[in-house]
mmCIF file of C-alpha atoms in Angstrom:
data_model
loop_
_atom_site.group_PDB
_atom_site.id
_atom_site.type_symbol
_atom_site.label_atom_id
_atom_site.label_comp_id
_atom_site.label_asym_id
_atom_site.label_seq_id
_atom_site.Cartn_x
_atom_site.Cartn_y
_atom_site.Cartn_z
ATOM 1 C CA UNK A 1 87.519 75.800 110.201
ATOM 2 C CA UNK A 2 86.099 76.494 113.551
ATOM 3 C CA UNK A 3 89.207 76.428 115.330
ATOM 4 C CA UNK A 4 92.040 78.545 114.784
ATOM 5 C CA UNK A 5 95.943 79.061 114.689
ATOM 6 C CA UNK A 6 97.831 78.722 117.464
ATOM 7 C CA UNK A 7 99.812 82.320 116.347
ATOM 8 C CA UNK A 8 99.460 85.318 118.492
ATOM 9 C CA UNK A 9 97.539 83.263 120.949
ATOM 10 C CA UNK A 10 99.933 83.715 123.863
ATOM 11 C CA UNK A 11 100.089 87.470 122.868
ATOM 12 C CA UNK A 12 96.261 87.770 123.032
ATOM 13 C CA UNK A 13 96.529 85.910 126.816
ATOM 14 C CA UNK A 14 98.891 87.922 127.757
ATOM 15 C CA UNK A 15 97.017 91.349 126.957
ATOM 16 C CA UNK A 16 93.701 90.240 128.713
ATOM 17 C CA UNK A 17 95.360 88.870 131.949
ATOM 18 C CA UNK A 18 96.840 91.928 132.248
ATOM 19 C CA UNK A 19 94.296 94.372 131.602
ATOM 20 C CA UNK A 20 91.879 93.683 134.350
ATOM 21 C CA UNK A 21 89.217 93.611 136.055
ATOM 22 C CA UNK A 22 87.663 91.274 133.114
ATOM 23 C CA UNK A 23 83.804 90.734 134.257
ATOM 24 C CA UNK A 24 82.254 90.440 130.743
ATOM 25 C CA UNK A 25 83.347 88.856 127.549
ATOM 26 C CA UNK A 26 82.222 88.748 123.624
ATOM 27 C CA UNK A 27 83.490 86.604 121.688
ATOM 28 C CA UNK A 28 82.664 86.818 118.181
ATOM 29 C CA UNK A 29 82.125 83.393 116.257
ATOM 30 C CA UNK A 30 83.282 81.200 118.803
ATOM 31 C CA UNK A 31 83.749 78.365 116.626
ATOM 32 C CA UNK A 32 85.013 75.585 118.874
ATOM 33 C CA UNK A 33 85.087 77.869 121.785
ATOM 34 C CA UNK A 34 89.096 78.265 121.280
ATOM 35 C CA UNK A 35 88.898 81.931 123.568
ATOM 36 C CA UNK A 36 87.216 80.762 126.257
ATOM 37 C CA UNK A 37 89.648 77.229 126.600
ATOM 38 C CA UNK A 38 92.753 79.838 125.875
ATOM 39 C CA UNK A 39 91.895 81.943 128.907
ATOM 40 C CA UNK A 40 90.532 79.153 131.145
ATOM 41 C CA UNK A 41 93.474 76.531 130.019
ATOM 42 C CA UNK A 42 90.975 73.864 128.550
ATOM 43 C CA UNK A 43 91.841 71.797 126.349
ATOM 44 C CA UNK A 44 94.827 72.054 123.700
ATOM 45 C CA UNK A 45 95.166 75.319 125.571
ATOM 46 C CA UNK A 46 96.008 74.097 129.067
ATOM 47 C CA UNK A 47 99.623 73.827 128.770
ATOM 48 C CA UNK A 48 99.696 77.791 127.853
ATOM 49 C CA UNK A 49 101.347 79.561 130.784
ATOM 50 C CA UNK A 50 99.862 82.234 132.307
ATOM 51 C CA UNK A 51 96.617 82.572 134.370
ATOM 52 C CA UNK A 52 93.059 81.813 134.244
ATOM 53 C CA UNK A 53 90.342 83.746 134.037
ATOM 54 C CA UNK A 54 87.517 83.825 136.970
ATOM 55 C CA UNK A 55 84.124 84.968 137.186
ATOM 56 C CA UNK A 56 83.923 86.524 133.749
ATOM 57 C CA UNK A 57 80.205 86.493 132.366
ATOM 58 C CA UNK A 58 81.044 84.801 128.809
ATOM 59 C CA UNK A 59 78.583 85.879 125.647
ATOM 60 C CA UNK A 60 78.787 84.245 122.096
ATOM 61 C CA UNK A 61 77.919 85.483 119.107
ATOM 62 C CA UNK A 62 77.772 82.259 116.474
ATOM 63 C CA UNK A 63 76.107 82.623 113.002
ATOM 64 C CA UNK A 64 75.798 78.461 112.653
ATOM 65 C CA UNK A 65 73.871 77.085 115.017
ATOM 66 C CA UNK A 66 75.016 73.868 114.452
ATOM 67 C CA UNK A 67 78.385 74.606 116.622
ATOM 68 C CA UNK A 68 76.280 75.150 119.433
ATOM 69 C CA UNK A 69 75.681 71.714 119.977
ATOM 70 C CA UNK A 70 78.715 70.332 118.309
ATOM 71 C CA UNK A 71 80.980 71.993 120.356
ATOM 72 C CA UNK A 72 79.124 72.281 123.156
ATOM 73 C CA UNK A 73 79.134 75.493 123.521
ATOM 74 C CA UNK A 74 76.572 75.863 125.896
ATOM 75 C CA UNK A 75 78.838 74.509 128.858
ATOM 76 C CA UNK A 76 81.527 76.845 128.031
ATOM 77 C CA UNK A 77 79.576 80.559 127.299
ATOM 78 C CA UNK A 78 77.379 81.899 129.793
ATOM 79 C CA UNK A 79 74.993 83.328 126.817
ATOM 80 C CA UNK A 80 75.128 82.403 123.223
ATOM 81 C CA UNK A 81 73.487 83.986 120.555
ATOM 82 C CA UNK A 82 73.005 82.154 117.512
ATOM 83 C CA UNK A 83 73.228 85.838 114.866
ATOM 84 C CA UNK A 84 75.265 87.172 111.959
ATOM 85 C CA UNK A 85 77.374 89.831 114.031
ATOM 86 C CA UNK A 86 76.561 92.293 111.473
ATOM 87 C CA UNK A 87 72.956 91.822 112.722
ATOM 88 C CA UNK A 88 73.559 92.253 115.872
ATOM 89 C CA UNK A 89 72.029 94.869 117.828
ATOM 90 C CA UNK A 90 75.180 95.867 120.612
ATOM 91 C CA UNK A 91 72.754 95.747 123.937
ATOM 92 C CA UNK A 92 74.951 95.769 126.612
ATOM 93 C CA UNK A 93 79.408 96.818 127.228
ATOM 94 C CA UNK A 94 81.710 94.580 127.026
ATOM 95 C CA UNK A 95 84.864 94.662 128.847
ATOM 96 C CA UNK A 96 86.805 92.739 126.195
ATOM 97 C CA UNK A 97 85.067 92.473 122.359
ATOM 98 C CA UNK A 98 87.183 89.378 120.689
ATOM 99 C CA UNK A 99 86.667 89.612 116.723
ATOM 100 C CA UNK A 100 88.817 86.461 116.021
ATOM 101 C CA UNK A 101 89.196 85.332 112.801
ATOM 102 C CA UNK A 102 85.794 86.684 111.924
ATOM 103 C CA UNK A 103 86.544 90.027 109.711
ATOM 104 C CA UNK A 104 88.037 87.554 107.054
ATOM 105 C CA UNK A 105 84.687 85.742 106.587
ATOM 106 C CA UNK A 106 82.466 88.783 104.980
ATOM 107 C CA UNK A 107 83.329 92.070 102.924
ATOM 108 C CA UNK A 108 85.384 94.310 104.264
ATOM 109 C CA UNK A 109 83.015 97.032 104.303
ATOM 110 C CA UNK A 110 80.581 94.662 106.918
ATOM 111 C CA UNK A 111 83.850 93.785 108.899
ATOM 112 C CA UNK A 112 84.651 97.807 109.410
ATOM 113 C CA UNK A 113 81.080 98.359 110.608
ATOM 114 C CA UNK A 114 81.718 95.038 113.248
ATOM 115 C CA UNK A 115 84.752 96.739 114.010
ATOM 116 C CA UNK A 116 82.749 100.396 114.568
ATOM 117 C CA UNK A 117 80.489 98.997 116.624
ATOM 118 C CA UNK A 118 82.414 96.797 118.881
ATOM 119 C CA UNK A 119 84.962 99.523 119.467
ATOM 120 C CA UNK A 120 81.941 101.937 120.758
ATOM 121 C CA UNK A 121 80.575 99.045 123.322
ATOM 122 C CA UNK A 122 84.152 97.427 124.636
ATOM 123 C CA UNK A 123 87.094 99.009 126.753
ATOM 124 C CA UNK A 124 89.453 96.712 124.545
ATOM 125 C CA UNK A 125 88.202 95.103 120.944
ATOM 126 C CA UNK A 126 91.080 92.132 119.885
ATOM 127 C CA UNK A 127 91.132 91.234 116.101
ATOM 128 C CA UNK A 128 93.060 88.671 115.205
ATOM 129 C CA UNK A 129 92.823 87.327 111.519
ATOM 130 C CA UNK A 130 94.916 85.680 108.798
ATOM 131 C CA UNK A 131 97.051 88.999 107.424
ATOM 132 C CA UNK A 132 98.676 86.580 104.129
ATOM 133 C CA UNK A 133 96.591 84.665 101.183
ATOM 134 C CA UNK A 134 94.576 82.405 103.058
ATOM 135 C CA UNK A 135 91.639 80.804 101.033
ATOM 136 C CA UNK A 136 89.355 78.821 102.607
ATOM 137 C CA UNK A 137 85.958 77.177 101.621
ATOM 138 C CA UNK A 138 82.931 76.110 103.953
ATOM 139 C CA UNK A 139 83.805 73.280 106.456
ATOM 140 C CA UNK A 140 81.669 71.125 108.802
ATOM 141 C CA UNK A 141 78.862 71.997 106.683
ATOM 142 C CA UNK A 142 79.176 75.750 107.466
ATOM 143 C CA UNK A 143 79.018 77.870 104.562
ATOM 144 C CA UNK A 144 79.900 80.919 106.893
ATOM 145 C CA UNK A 145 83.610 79.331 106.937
ATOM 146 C CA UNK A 146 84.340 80.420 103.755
ATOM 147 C CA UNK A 147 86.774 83.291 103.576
ATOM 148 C CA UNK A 148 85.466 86.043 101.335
ATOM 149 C CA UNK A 149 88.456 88.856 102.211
ATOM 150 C CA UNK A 150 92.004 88.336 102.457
ATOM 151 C CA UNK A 151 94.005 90.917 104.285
ATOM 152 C CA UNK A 152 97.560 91.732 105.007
ATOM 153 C CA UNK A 153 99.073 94.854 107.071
ATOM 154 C CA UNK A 154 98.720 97.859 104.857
ATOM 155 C CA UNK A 155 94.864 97.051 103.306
ATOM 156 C CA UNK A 156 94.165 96.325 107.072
ATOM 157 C CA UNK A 157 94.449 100.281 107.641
ATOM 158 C CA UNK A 158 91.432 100.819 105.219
ATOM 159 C CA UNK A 159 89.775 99.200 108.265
ATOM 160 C CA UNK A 160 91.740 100.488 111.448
ATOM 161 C CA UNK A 161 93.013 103.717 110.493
ATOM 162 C CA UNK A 162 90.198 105.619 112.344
ATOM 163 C CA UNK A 163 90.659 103.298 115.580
ATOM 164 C CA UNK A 164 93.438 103.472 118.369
ATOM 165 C CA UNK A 165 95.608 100.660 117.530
ATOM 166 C CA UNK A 166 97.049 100.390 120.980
ATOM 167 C CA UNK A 167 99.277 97.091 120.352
ATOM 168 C CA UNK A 168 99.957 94.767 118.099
ATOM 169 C CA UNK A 169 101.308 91.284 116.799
ATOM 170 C CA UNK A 170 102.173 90.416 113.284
ATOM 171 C CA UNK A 171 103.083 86.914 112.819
ATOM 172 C CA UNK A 172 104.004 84.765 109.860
ATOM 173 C CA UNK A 173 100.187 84.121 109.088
ATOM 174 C CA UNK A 174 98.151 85.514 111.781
ATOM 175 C CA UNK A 175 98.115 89.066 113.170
ATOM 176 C CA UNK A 176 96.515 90.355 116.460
ATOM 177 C CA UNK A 177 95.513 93.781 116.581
ATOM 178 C CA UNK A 178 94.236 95.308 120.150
ATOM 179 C CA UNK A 179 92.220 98.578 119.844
ATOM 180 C CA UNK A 180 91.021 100.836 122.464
ATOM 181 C CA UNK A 181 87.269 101.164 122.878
ATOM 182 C CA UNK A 182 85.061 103.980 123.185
ATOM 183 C CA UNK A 183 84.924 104.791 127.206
ATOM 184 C CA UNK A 184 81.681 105.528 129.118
ATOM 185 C CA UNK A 185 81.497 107.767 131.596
#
């Protein structure tokens, strides 16, 4: 589905408010857009305490192009990019790279390379994906929503054990993993 949990939501809020100056933003298969309304309390989102977000340059990175108009993207992300992730070529740094529920929808060994390359063009990469058995087929006509890996805590290291796990949230179904990018000097 192109929306997503509610779980670790506040947790992921919470980080990015308070690890700023925030100027630029990836989000990574924005579905519905669900990131940007969480940090700019749109939507089912606006009751969430907690700040907004201001002048942050907002990029998208959306494999169906469909969404785009469907969700209207376009009035919520400064730049969208209609590209499989793994296909995507990393031009610019990021202050925050959001992988959310993404790394679930294509092999594992394509989700560590998203990982790897996200972690060397952010300050902060957030994952946050379904860590019990969650099967899911395509939905709104989007083959992409299918899951193809399921994950829980200890096959997740296969993934993050070579990255700075730097916090954490494990919930009932969802859990939120914030890792430390590569710095630039």
């Amino acid at each position: 589905m192109p929306g997503s949990m509610p779980e670790g939501k506040q947790f992921i809020k919470d980080f990015i408010l308070s690890h700023g100056p925030i100027k630029r933003i990836l989000d990574v298969g924005p579905g519905s857009g669900n990131y940007h309304d969480l940090l700019t309390k749109y939507g089912e989102y606006s009751d969430y305490p907690g700040g907004t977000l201001n002048d942050v340059e907002w990029v998208g990175v959306e494999i169906w192009e469909p969404y785009l108009n469907h969700f209207s993207l376009g009035s919520k992300y400064d730049k969208i990019i209609v590209l499989d992730i793994f296909d995507f070529d990393w031009p610019d740094r990021y202050d925050i790279a959001i992988l959310g529920d993404v790394l679930e929808h294509m092999p594992a060994i394509r989700g560590a390379a998203v990982v790897k390359q996200a972690v060397e063009h952010a300050n902060w990469v957030i994952i946050s994906l379904p860590i019990v058995d969650c099967p899911q087929e395509a939905s709104y006509g989007n083959p992409y929503e299918a899951h193809i890996e399921q994950y829980n805590p200890s096959n997740l290291d296969s993934i993050l054990k070579e990255f700075t796990v730097i916090d954490s949230y494990l919930g009932e179904t969802i859990g939120v993993f914030i890792l430390k990018g590569v710095s630039y000097s």
